[in-house]
């Protein structure tokens, strides 16, 4: 028995939309899942894949910055949810915060 799309939507939301083929996908697929899609259909997704590679290599050989991850998500068709912030991608930032917390405890 077929399930109406409207019943599935809450499980898939938020949705992303492939900028090359307009295919919808659940955001929980993540960057890796969408990258697999782009590479599988490389001939028809060449422009998007090129933009992804260019954006990813902006930070190479350093770690990816938050702005690069946001750019990758945008290029790959993920919806932006206003007001949602990513956790820090810099492991040193957490240790700096922990060090500051320790300083507060000494007072």
PDB file of N, CA and C in Angstrom:
ATOM      1  N   UNK A   1       0.835  -1.175   0.000  1.00  0.00           N
ATOM      2  CA  UNK A   1       0.000   0.000   0.000  1.00  0.00           C
ATOM      3  C   UNK A   1       0.884   1.245   0.000  1.00  0.00           C
ATOM      4  N   UNK A   2       0.589   2.188  -0.833  1.00  0.00           N
ATOM      5  CA  UNK A   2       1.366   3.422  -0.935  1.00  0.00           C
ATOM      6  C   UNK A   2       1.044   4.354   0.236  1.00  0.00           C
ATOM      7  N   UNK A   3       2.083   5.017   0.723  1.00  0.00           N
ATOM      8  CA  UNK A   3       1.920   5.991   1.800  1.00  0.00           C
ATOM      9  C   UNK A   3       1.937   7.385   1.181  1.00  0.00           C
ATOM     10  N   UNK A   4       0.939   8.208   1.467  1.00  0.00           N
ATOM     11  CA  UNK A   4       0.922   9.561   0.908  1.00  0.00           C
ATOM     12  C   UNK A   4       2.134  10.367   1.390  1.00  0.00           C
ATOM     13  N   UNK A   5       2.692  11.161   0.502  1.00  0.00           N
ATOM     14  CA  UNK A   5       3.875  11.949   0.809  1.00  0.00           C
ATOM     15  C   UNK A   5       3.660  12.838   2.031  1.00  0.00           C
ATOM     16  N   UNK A   6       2.455  13.376   2.188  1.00  0.00           N
ATOM     17  CA  UNK A   6       2.163  14.266   3.307  1.00  0.00           C
ATOM     18  C   UNK A   6       2.395  13.565   4.658  1.00  0.00           C
ATOM     19  N   UNK A   7       2.172  12.238   4.698  1.00  0.00           N
ATOM     20  CA  UNK A   7       2.401  11.492   5.938  1.00  0.00           C
ATOM     21  C   UNK A   7       3.892  11.258   6.179  1.00  0.00           C
ATOM     22  N   UNK A   8       4.666  11.186   5.112  1.00  0.00           N
ATOM     23  CA  UNK A   8       6.108  10.969   5.242  1.00  0.00           C
ATOM     24  C   UNK A   8       6.868  12.255   5.550  1.00  0.00           C
ATOM     25  N   UNK A   9       6.322  13.377   5.145  1.00  0.00           N
ATOM     26  CA  UNK A   9       7.025  14.651   5.229  1.00  0.00           C
ATOM     27  C   UNK A   9       7.600  14.959   6.606  1.00  0.00           C
ATOM     28  N   UNK A  10       6.859  14.765   7.704  1.00  0.00           N
ATOM     29  CA  UNK A  10       7.454  15.076   9.012  1.00  0.00           C
ATOM     30  C   UNK A  10       8.723  14.274   9.310  1.00  0.00           C
ATOM     31  N   UNK A  11       8.815  13.064   8.805  1.00  0.00           N
ATOM     32  CA  UNK A  11      10.007  12.248   9.026  1.00  0.00           C
ATOM     33  C   UNK A  11      11.174  12.703   8.167  1.00  0.00           C
ATOM     34  N   UNK A  12      10.894  13.392   7.082  1.00  0.00           N
ATOM     35  CA  UNK A  12      11.938  13.824   6.164  1.00  0.00           C
ATOM     36  C   UNK A  12      12.373  15.269   6.386  1.00  0.00           C
ATOM     37  N   UNK A  13      11.514  16.058   6.991  1.00  0.00           N
ATOM     38  CA  UNK A  13      11.756  17.485   7.153  1.00  0.00           C
ATOM     39  C   UNK A  13      12.891  17.732   8.135  1.00  0.00           C
ATOM     40  N   UNK A  14      13.795  18.675   7.946  1.00  0.00           N
ATOM     41  CA  UNK A  14      13.818  19.599   6.821  1.00  0.00           C
ATOM     42  C   UNK A  14      14.368  18.926   5.568  1.00  0.00           C
ATOM     43  N   UNK A  15      13.884  19.387   4.453  1.00  0.00           N
ATOM     44  CA  UNK A  15      14.298  18.849   3.165  1.00  0.00           C
ATOM     45  C   UNK A  15      15.378  19.718   2.535  1.00  0.00           C
ATOM     46  N   UNK A  16      16.182  19.083   1.734  1.00  0.00           N
ATOM     47  CA  UNK A  16      17.116  19.783   0.872  1.00  0.00           C
ATOM     48  C   UNK A  16      16.684  19.531  -0.555  1.00  0.00           C
ATOM     49  N   UNK A  17      17.196  20.342  -1.463  1.00  0.00           N
ATOM     50  CA  UNK A  17      16.839  20.178  -2.874  1.00  0.00           C
ATOM     51  C   UNK A  17      18.115  20.241  -3.698  1.00  0.00           C
ATOM     52  N   UNK A  18      18.386  19.189  -4.434  1.00  0.00           N
ATOM     53  CA  UNK A  18      19.580  19.146  -5.265  1.00  0.00           C
ATOM     54  C   UNK A  18      19.513  20.274  -6.299  1.00  0.00           C
ATOM     55  N   UNK A  19      20.514  21.163  -6.339  1.00  0.00           N
ATOM     56  CA  UNK A  19      20.478  22.264  -7.286  1.00  0.00           C
ATOM     57  C   UNK A  19      20.656  21.819  -8.739  1.00  0.00           C
ATOM     58  N   UNK A  20      21.126  20.604  -8.959  1.00  0.00           N
ATOM     59  CA  UNK A  20      21.335  20.132 -10.331  1.00  0.00           C
ATOM     60  C   UNK A  20      20.105  19.451 -10.914  1.00  0.00           C
ATOM     61  N   UNK A  21      19.443  18.599 -10.123  1.00  0.00           N
ATOM     62  CA  UNK A  21      18.331  17.814 -10.664  1.00  0.00           C
ATOM     63  C   UNK A  21      17.000  18.103  -9.978  1.00  0.00           C
ATOM     64  N   UNK A  22      17.009  18.985  -8.977  1.00  0.00           N
ATOM     65  CA  UNK A  22      15.820  19.356  -8.205  1.00  0.00           C
ATOM     66  C   UNK A  22      15.241  18.203  -7.387  1.00  0.00           C
ATOM     67  N   UNK A  23      16.018  17.143  -7.215  1.00  0.00           N
ATOM     68  CA  UNK A  23      15.569  16.041  -6.368  1.00  0.00           C
ATOM     69  C   UNK A  23      15.540  16.460  -4.912  1.00  0.00           C
ATOM     70  N   UNK A  24      14.498  16.040  -4.190  1.00  0.00           N
ATOM     71  CA  UNK A  24      14.381  16.347  -2.766  1.00  0.00           C
ATOM     72  C   UNK A  24      15.057  15.255  -1.951  1.00  0.00           C
ATOM     73  N   UNK A  25      15.651  15.644  -0.826  1.00  0.00           N
ATOM     74  CA  UNK A  25      16.283  14.677   0.061  1.00  0.00           C
ATOM     75  C   UNK A  25      16.136  15.153   1.498  1.00  0.00           C
ATOM     76  N   UNK A  26      16.090  14.209   2.453  1.00  0.00           N
ATOM     77  CA  UNK A  26      16.038  14.613   3.858  1.00  0.00           C
ATOM     78  C   UNK A  26      17.402  15.133   4.293  1.00  0.00           C
ATOM     79  N   UNK A  27      17.407  16.210   5.071  1.00  0.00           N
ATOM     80  CA  UNK A  27      18.660  16.829   5.489  1.00  0.00           C
ATOM     81  C   UNK A  27      19.526  15.884   6.314  1.00  0.00           C
ATOM     82  N   UNK A  28      18.913  14.872   6.954  1.00  0.00           N
ATOM     83  CA  UNK A  28      19.698  13.959   7.764  1.00  0.00           C
ATOM     84  C   UNK A  28      20.659  13.110   6.933  1.00  0.00           C
ATOM     85  N   UNK A  29      20.541  13.147   5.621  1.00  0.00           N
ATOM     86  CA  UNK A  29      21.529  12.455   4.778  1.00  0.00           C
ATOM     87  C   UNK A  29      22.912  13.052   4.965  1.00  0.00           C
ATOM     88  N   UNK A  30      22.953  14.343   5.255  1.00  0.00           N
ATOM     89  CA  UNK A  30      24.225  15.003   5.519  1.00  0.00           C
ATOM     90  C   UNK A  30      25.035  15.267   4.262  1.00  0.00           C
ATOM     91  N   UNK A  31      26.164  15.929   4.467  1.00  0.00           N
ATOM     92  CA  UNK A  31      27.042  16.291   3.350  1.00  0.00           C
ATOM     93  C   UNK A  31      27.528  15.066   2.600  1.00  0.00           C
ATOM     94  N   UNK A  32      27.889  14.031   3.335  1.00  0.00           N
ATOM     95  CA  UNK A  32      28.424  12.833   2.685  1.00  0.00           C
ATOM     96  C   UNK A  32      27.396  12.174   1.775  1.00  0.00           C
ATOM     97  N   UNK A  33      26.169  12.054   2.239  1.00  0.00           N
ATOM     98  CA  UNK A  33      25.115  11.454   1.427  1.00  0.00           C
ATOM     99  C   UNK A  33      24.851  12.228   0.151  1.00  0.00           C
ATOM    100  N   UNK A  34      24.851  13.548   0.260  1.00  0.00           N
ATOM    101  CA  UNK A  34      24.615  14.371  -0.932  1.00  0.00           C
ATOM    102  C   UNK A  34      25.821  14.316  -1.865  1.00  0.00           C
ATOM    103  N   UNK A  35      27.022  14.274  -1.306  1.00  0.00           N
ATOM    104  CA  UNK A  35      28.221  14.160  -2.136  1.00  0.00           C
ATOM    105  C   UNK A  35      28.203  12.851  -2.932  1.00  0.00           C
ATOM    106  N   UNK A  36      27.763  11.771  -2.325  1.00  0.00           N
ATOM    107  CA  UNK A  36      27.641  10.495  -3.036  1.00  0.00           C
ATOM    108  C   UNK A  36      26.672  10.648  -4.213  1.00  0.00           C
ATOM    109  N   UNK A  37      25.542  11.322  -3.978  1.00  0.00           N
ATOM    110  CA  UNK A  37      24.568  11.576  -5.052  1.00  0.00           C
ATOM    111  C   UNK A  37      25.215  12.379  -6.183  1.00  0.00           C
ATOM    112  N   UNK A  38      25.921  13.444  -5.829  1.00  0.00           N
ATOM    113  CA  UNK A  38      26.552  14.287  -6.852  1.00  0.00           C
ATOM    114  C   UNK A  38      27.578  13.508  -7.662  1.00  0.00           C
ATOM    115  N   UNK A  39      28.371  12.683  -6.985  1.00  0.00           N
ATOM    116  CA  UNK A  39      29.406  11.916  -7.685  1.00  0.00           C
ATOM    117  C   UNK A  39      28.811  10.795  -8.533  1.00  0.00           C
ATOM    118  N   UNK A  40      27.723  10.196  -8.062  1.00  0.00           N
ATOM    119  CA  UNK A  40      27.088   9.116  -8.829  1.00  0.00           C
ATOM    120  C   UNK A  40      26.561   9.635 -10.163  1.00  0.00           C
ATOM    121  N   UNK A  41      26.013  10.836 -10.146  1.00  0.00           N
ATOM    122  CA  UNK A  41      25.444  11.434 -11.349  1.00  0.00           C
ATOM    123  C   UNK A  41      26.341  12.576 -11.837  1.00  0.00           C
ATOM    124  N   UNK A  42      27.643  12.333 -11.806  1.00  0.00           N
ATOM    125  CA  UNK A  42      28.640  13.374 -12.079  1.00  0.00           C
ATOM    126  C   UNK A  42      28.419  14.096 -13.406  1.00  0.00           C
ATOM    127  N   UNK A  43      28.037  13.379 -14.452  1.00  0.00           N
ATOM    128  CA  UNK A  43      27.862  14.015 -15.758  1.00  0.00           C
ATOM    129  C   UNK A  43      26.815  15.125 -15.722  1.00  0.00           C
ATOM    130  N   UNK A  44      25.695  14.876 -15.056  1.00  0.00           N
ATOM    131  CA  UNK A  44      24.621  15.875 -15.018  1.00  0.00           C
ATOM    132  C   UNK A  44      24.741  16.826 -13.821  1.00  0.00           C
ATOM    133  N   UNK A  45      25.669  16.540 -12.913  1.00  0.00           N
ATOM    134  CA  UNK A  45      25.838  17.357 -11.713  1.00  0.00           C
ATOM    135  C   UNK A  45      27.223  18.013 -11.674  1.00  0.00           C
ATOM    136  N   UNK A  46      27.864  18.099 -12.815  1.00  0.00           N
ATOM    137  CA  UNK A  46      29.249  18.559 -12.909  1.00  0.00           C
ATOM    138  C   UNK A  46      29.453  19.956 -12.321  1.00  0.00           C
ATOM    139  N   UNK A  47      28.573  20.905 -12.627  1.00  0.00           N
ATOM    140  CA  UNK A  47      28.744  22.273 -12.133  1.00  0.00           C
ATOM    141  C   UNK A  47      28.657  22.343 -10.615  1.00  0.00           C
ATOM    142  N   UNK A  48      27.684  21.660 -10.027  1.00  0.00           N
ATOM    143  CA  UNK A  48      27.525  21.680  -8.575  1.00  0.00           C
ATOM    144  C   UNK A  48      28.721  21.003  -7.913  1.00  0.00           C
ATOM    145  N   UNK A  49      29.146  19.874  -8.461  1.00  0.00           N
ATOM    146  CA  UNK A  49      30.282  19.149  -7.915  1.00  0.00           C
ATOM    147  C   UNK A  49      31.549  20.000  -7.978  1.00  0.00           C
ATOM    148  N   UNK A  50      31.730  20.745  -9.048  1.00  0.00           N
ATOM    149  CA  UNK A  50      32.892  21.635  -9.176  1.00  0.00           C
ATOM    150  C   UNK A  50      32.852  22.725  -8.097  1.00  0.00           C
ATOM    151  N   UNK A  51      31.664  23.300  -7.844  1.00  0.00           N
ATOM    152  CA  UNK A  51      31.526  24.326  -6.803  1.00  0.00           C
ATOM    153  C   UNK A  51      31.834  23.747  -5.420  1.00  0.00           C
ATOM    154  N   UNK A  52      31.374  22.524  -5.172  1.00  0.00           N
ATOM    155  CA  UNK A  52      31.637  21.862  -3.891  1.00  0.00           C
ATOM    156  C   UNK A  52      33.130  21.668  -3.709  1.00  0.00           C
ATOM    157  N   UNK A  53      33.791  21.161  -4.722  1.00  0.00           N
ATOM    158  CA  UNK A  53      35.244  20.928  -4.624  1.00  0.00           C
ATOM    159  C   UNK A  53      36.002  22.231  -4.415  1.00  0.00           C
ATOM    160  N   UNK A  54      35.606  23.286  -5.127  1.00  0.00           N
ATOM    161  CA  UNK A  54      36.268  24.580  -4.953  1.00  0.00           C
ATOM    162  C   UNK A  54      36.075  25.096  -3.535  1.00  0.00           C
ATOM    163  N   UNK A  55      34.867  25.019  -3.019  1.00  0.00           N
ATOM    164  CA  UNK A  55      34.588  25.503  -1.661  1.00  0.00           C
ATOM    165  C   UNK A  55      35.343  24.687  -0.614  1.00  0.00           C
ATOM    166  N   UNK A  56      35.419  23.374  -0.807  1.00  0.00           N
ATOM    167  CA  UNK A  56      36.099  22.506   0.158  1.00  0.00           C
ATOM    168  C   UNK A  56      37.595  22.769   0.171  1.00  0.00           C
ATOM    169  N   UNK A  57      38.172  23.082  -0.972  1.00  0.00           N
ATOM    170  CA  UNK A  57      39.611  23.288  -1.049  1.00  0.00           C
ATOM    171  C   UNK A  57      40.039  24.682  -0.623  1.00  0.00           C
ATOM    172  N   UNK A  58      39.089  25.568  -0.375  1.00  0.00           N
ATOM    173  CA  UNK A  58      39.421  26.902   0.112  1.00  0.00           C
ATOM    174  C   UNK A  58      40.173  26.793   1.432  1.00  0.00           C
ATOM    175  N   UNK A  59      39.757  25.889   2.291  1.00  0.00           N
ATOM    176  CA  UNK A  59      40.375  25.722   3.602  1.00  0.00           C
ATOM    177  C   UNK A  59      41.500  24.691   3.620  1.00  0.00           C
ATOM    178  N   UNK A  60      41.706  23.975   2.529  1.00  0.00           N
ATOM    179  CA  UNK A  60      42.755  22.950   2.513  1.00  0.00           C
ATOM    180  C   UNK A  60      44.118  23.634   2.586  1.00  0.00           C
ATOM    181  N   UNK A  61      45.081  23.119   3.285  1.00  0.00           N
ATOM    182  CA  UNK A  61      45.055  21.870   4.051  1.00  0.00           C
ATOM    183  C   UNK A  61      44.593  22.055   5.493  1.00  0.00           C
ATOM    184  N   UNK A  62      44.098  23.233   5.837  1.00  0.00           N
ATOM    185  CA  UNK A  62      43.588  23.472   7.202  1.00  0.00           C
ATOM    186  C   UNK A  62      42.279  22.726   7.419  1.00  0.00           C
ATOM    187  N   UNK A  63      41.781  22.797   8.635  1.00  0.00           N
ATOM    188  CA  UNK A  63      40.456  22.249   8.930  1.00  0.00           C
ATOM    189  C   UNK A  63      39.406  23.125   8.270  1.00  0.00           C
ATOM    190  N   UNK A  64      38.266  22.524   7.976  1.00  0.00           N
ATOM    191  CA  UNK A  64      37.159  23.295   7.407  1.00  0.00           C
ATOM    192  C   UNK A  64      36.659  24.301   8.431  1.00  0.00           C
ATOM    193  N   UNK A  65      36.439  25.515   7.983  1.00  0.00           N
ATOM    194  CA  UNK A  65      35.885  26.533   8.870  1.00  0.00           C
ATOM    195  C   UNK A  65      34.367  26.451   8.841  1.00  0.00           C
ATOM    196  N   UNK A  66      33.746  27.094   9.812  1.00  0.00           N
ATOM    197  CA  UNK A  66      32.292  27.114   9.877  1.00  0.00           C
ATOM    198  C   UNK A  66      31.698  27.772   8.634  1.00  0.00           C
ATOM    199  N   UNK A  67      32.338  28.831   8.152  1.00  0.00           N
ATOM    200  CA  UNK A  67      31.814  29.509   6.963  1.00  0.00           C
ATOM    201  C   UNK A  67      31.896  28.606   5.734  1.00  0.00           C
ATOM    202  N   UNK A  68      32.932  27.776   5.642  1.00  0.00           N
ATOM    203  CA  UNK A  68      33.047  26.853   4.507  1.00  0.00           C
ATOM    204  C   UNK A  68      31.978  25.777   4.588  1.00  0.00           C
ATOM    205  N   UNK A  69      31.715  25.248   5.778  1.00  0.00           N
ATOM    206  CA  UNK A  69      30.674  24.231   5.937  1.00  0.00           C
ATOM    207  C   UNK A  69      29.322  24.826   5.561  1.00  0.00           C
ATOM    208  N   UNK A  70      29.041  26.053   6.015  1.00  0.00           N
ATOM    209  CA  UNK A  70      27.777  26.705   5.648  1.00  0.00           C
ATOM    210  C   UNK A  70      27.684  26.876   4.140  1.00  0.00           C
ATOM    211  N   UNK A  71      28.793  27.254   3.510  1.00  0.00           N
ATOM    212  CA  UNK A  71      28.810  27.428   2.051  1.00  0.00           C
ATOM    213  C   UNK A  71      28.548  26.089   1.359  1.00  0.00           C
ATOM    214  N   UNK A  72      29.173  25.018   1.835  1.00  0.00           N
ATOM    215  CA  UNK A  72      28.951  23.686   1.258  1.00  0.00           C
ATOM    216  C   UNK A  72      27.490  23.278   1.380  1.00  0.00           C
ATOM    217  N   UNK A  73      26.902  23.518   2.543  1.00  0.00           N
ATOM    218  CA  UNK A  73      25.495  23.184   2.733  1.00  0.00           C
ATOM    219  C   UNK A  73      24.621  23.962   1.753  1.00  0.00           C
ATOM    220  N   UNK A  74      24.934  25.230   1.564  1.00  0.00           N
ATOM    221  CA  UNK A  74      24.171  26.061   0.628  1.00  0.00           C
ATOM    222  C   UNK A  74      24.328  25.557  -0.802  1.00  0.00           C
ATOM    223  N   UNK A  75      25.559  25.279  -1.210  1.00  0.00           N
ATOM    224  CA  UNK A  75      25.828  24.798  -2.573  1.00  0.00           C
ATOM    225  C   UNK A  75      25.093  23.484  -2.831  1.00  0.00           C
ATOM    226  N   UNK A  76      25.055  22.616  -1.819  1.00  0.00           N
ATOM    227  CA  UNK A  76      24.464  21.290  -1.976  1.00  0.00           C
ATOM    228  C   UNK A  76      22.947  21.289  -1.833  1.00  0.00           C
ATOM    229  N   UNK A  77      22.345  22.438  -1.528  1.00  0.00           N
ATOM    230  CA  UNK A  77      20.891  22.528  -1.530  1.00  0.00           C
ATOM    231  C   UNK A  77      20.197  22.330  -0.204  1.00  0.00           C
ATOM    232  N   UNK A  78      20.933  22.375   0.906  1.00  0.00           N
ATOM    233  CA  UNK A  78      20.303  22.245   2.218  1.00  0.00           C
ATOM    234  C   UNK A  78      19.551  23.530   2.559  1.00  0.00           C
ATOM    235  N   UNK A  79      18.425  23.375   3.251  1.00  0.00           N
ATOM    236  CA  UNK A  79      17.669  24.534   3.719  1.00  0.00           C
ATOM    237  C   UNK A  79      18.385  25.133   4.919  1.00  0.00           C
ATOM    238  N   UNK A  80      18.409  26.459   4.977  1.00  0.00           N
ATOM    239  CA  UNK A  80      18.960  27.117   6.153  1.00  0.00           C
ATOM    240  C   UNK A  80      17.819  27.387   7.127  1.00  0.00           C
ATOM    241  N   UNK A  81      18.027  27.039   8.369  1.00  0.00           N
ATOM    242  CA  UNK A  81      17.025  27.280   9.397  1.00  0.00           C
ATOM    243  C   UNK A  81      17.478  28.512  10.172  1.00  0.00           C
ATOM    244  N   UNK A  82      16.723  29.617  10.077  1.00  0.00           N
ATOM    245  CA  UNK A  82      17.130  30.856  10.735  1.00  0.00           C
ATOM    246  C   UNK A  82      17.329  30.673  12.241  1.00  0.00           C
ATOM    247  N   UNK A  83      18.404  31.268  12.735  1.00  0.00           N
ATOM    248  CA  UNK A  83      18.680  31.241  14.169  1.00  0.00           C
ATOM    249  C   UNK A  83      19.432  30.018  14.650  1.00  0.00           C
ATOM    250  N   UNK A  84      19.636  29.023  13.789  1.00  0.00           N
ATOM    251  CA  UNK A  84      20.355  27.816  14.200  1.00  0.00           C
ATOM    252  C   UNK A  84      21.844  28.035  13.958  1.00  0.00           C
ATOM    253  N   UNK A  85      22.631  27.833  15.001  1.00  0.00           N
ATOM    254  CA  UNK A  85      24.080  27.980  14.916  1.00  0.00           C
ATOM    255  C   UNK A  85      24.734  26.607  14.990  1.00  0.00           C
ATOM    256  N   UNK A  86      25.832  26.449  14.272  1.00  0.00           N
ATOM    257  CA  UNK A  86      26.602  25.215  14.351  1.00  0.00           C
ATOM    258  C   UNK A  86      27.472  25.240  15.596  1.00  0.00           C
ATOM    259  N   UNK A  87      27.737  24.079  16.174  1.00  0.00           N
ATOM    260  CA  UNK A  87      28.742  24.058  17.246  1.00  0.00           C
ATOM    261  C   UNK A  87      30.101  24.371  16.633  1.00  0.00           C
ATOM    262  N   UNK A  88      31.040  24.769  17.442  1.00  0.00           N
ATOM    263  CA  UNK A  88      32.367  25.114  16.942  1.00  0.00           C
ATOM    264  C   UNK A  88      32.998  23.904  16.262  1.00  0.00           C
ATOM    265  N   UNK A  89      33.658  24.152  15.137  1.00  0.00           N
ATOM    266  CA  UNK A  89      34.367  23.092  14.428  1.00  0.00           C
ATOM    267  C   UNK A  89      35.834  23.059  14.821  1.00  0.00           C
ATOM    268  N   UNK A  90      36.241  23.979  15.685  1.00  0.00           N
ATOM    269  CA  UNK A  90      37.626  24.094  16.106  1.00  0.00           C
ATOM    270  C   UNK A  90      37.787  23.433  17.472  1.00  0.00           C
ATOM    271  N   UNK A  91      38.462  22.270  17.534  1.00  0.00           N
ATOM    272  CA  UNK A  91      38.610  21.591  18.824  1.00  0.00           C
ATOM    273  C   UNK A  91      39.380  22.434  19.835  1.00  0.00           C
ATOM    274  N   UNK A  92      40.240  23.341  19.377  1.00  0.00           N
ATOM    275  CA  UNK A  92      40.979  24.212  20.286  1.00  0.00           C
ATOM    276  C   UNK A  92      40.060  25.202  20.981  1.00  0.00           C
ATOM    277  N   UNK A  93      38.953  25.578  20.324  1.00  0.00           N
ATOM    278  CA  UNK A  93      38.009  26.525  20.922  1.00  0.00           C
ATOM    279  C   UNK A  93      37.387  25.934  22.177  1.00  0.00           C
ATOM    280  N   UNK A  94      37.089  24.643  22.167  1.00  0.00           N
ATOM    281  CA  UNK A  94      36.513  23.994  23.340  1.00  0.00           C
ATOM    282  C   UNK A  94      37.515  23.951  24.479  1.00  0.00           C
ATOM    283  N   UNK A  95      38.775  23.660  24.169  1.00  0.00           N
ATOM    284  CA  UNK A  95      39.764  23.598  25.238  1.00  0.00           C
ATOM    285  C   UNK A  95      40.021  24.988  25.801  1.00  0.00           C
ATOM    286  N   UNK A  96      39.937  26.030  24.971  1.00  0.00           N
ATOM    287  CA  UNK A  96      40.071  27.397  25.458  1.00  0.00           C
ATOM    288  C   UNK A  96      38.934  27.731  26.401  1.00  0.00           C
ATOM    289  N   UNK A  97      37.705  27.320  26.058  1.00  0.00           N
ATOM    290  CA  UNK A  97      36.554  27.566  26.909  1.00  0.00           C
ATOM    291  C   UNK A  97      36.703  26.816  28.228  1.00  0.00           C
ATOM    292  N   UNK A  98      37.194  25.569  28.155  1.00  0.00           N
ATOM    293  CA  UNK A  98      37.399  24.790  29.364  1.00  0.00           C
ATOM    294  C   UNK A  98      38.433  25.453  30.262  1.00  0.00           C
ATOM    295  N   UNK A  99      39.501  25.991  29.665  1.00  0.00           N
ATOM    296  CA  UNK A  99      40.527  26.686  30.429  1.00  0.00           C
ATOM    297  C   UNK A  99      39.937  27.913  31.123  1.00  0.00           C
ATOM    298  N   UNK A 100      39.064  28.634  30.416  1.00  0.00           N
ATOM    299  CA  UNK A 100      38.425  29.813  31.005  1.00  0.00           C
ATOM    300  C   UNK A 100      37.509  29.416  32.146  1.00  0.00           C
ATOM    301  N   UNK A 101      36.823  28.286  32.002  1.00  0.00           N
ATOM    302  CA  UNK A 101      35.949  27.805  33.071  1.00  0.00           C
ATOM    303  C   UNK A 101      36.753  27.484  34.320  1.00  0.00           C
ATOM    304  N   UNK A 102      37.952  26.901  34.125  1.00  0.00           N
ATOM    305  CA  UNK A 102      38.806  26.572  35.243  1.00  0.00           C
ATOM    306  C   UNK A 102      39.247  27.814  35.985  1.00  0.00           C
ATOM    307  N   UNK A 103      39.521  28.886  35.225  1.00  0.00           N
ATOM    308  CA  UNK A 103      39.935  30.148  35.836  1.00  0.00           C
ATOM    309  C   UNK A 103      38.834  30.694  36.722  1.00  0.00           C
ATOM    310  N   UNK A 104      37.586  30.550  36.303  1.00  0.00           N
ATOM    311  CA  UNK A 104      36.465  31.052  37.080  1.00  0.00           C
ATOM    312  C   UNK A 104      36.304  30.282  38.384  1.00  0.00           C
ATOM    313  N   UNK A 105      36.645  28.996  38.353  1.00  0.00           N
ATOM    314  CA  UNK A 105      36.497  28.171  39.546  1.00  0.00           C
ATOM    315  C   UNK A 105      37.508  28.542  40.641  1.00  0.00           C
ATOM    316  N   UNK A 106      38.655  29.112  40.240  1.00  0.00           N
ATOM    317  CA  UNK A 106      39.696  29.443  41.191  1.00  0.00           C
ATOM    318  C   UNK A 106      39.327  30.665  42.024  1.00  0.00           C
ATOM    319  N   UNK A 107      38.399  31.489  41.552  1.00  0.00           N
ATOM    320  CA  UNK A 107      38.053  32.716  42.281  1.00  0.00           C
ATOM    321  C   UNK A 107      37.227  32.471  43.487  1.00  0.00           C
TER     322      UNK A 107
END
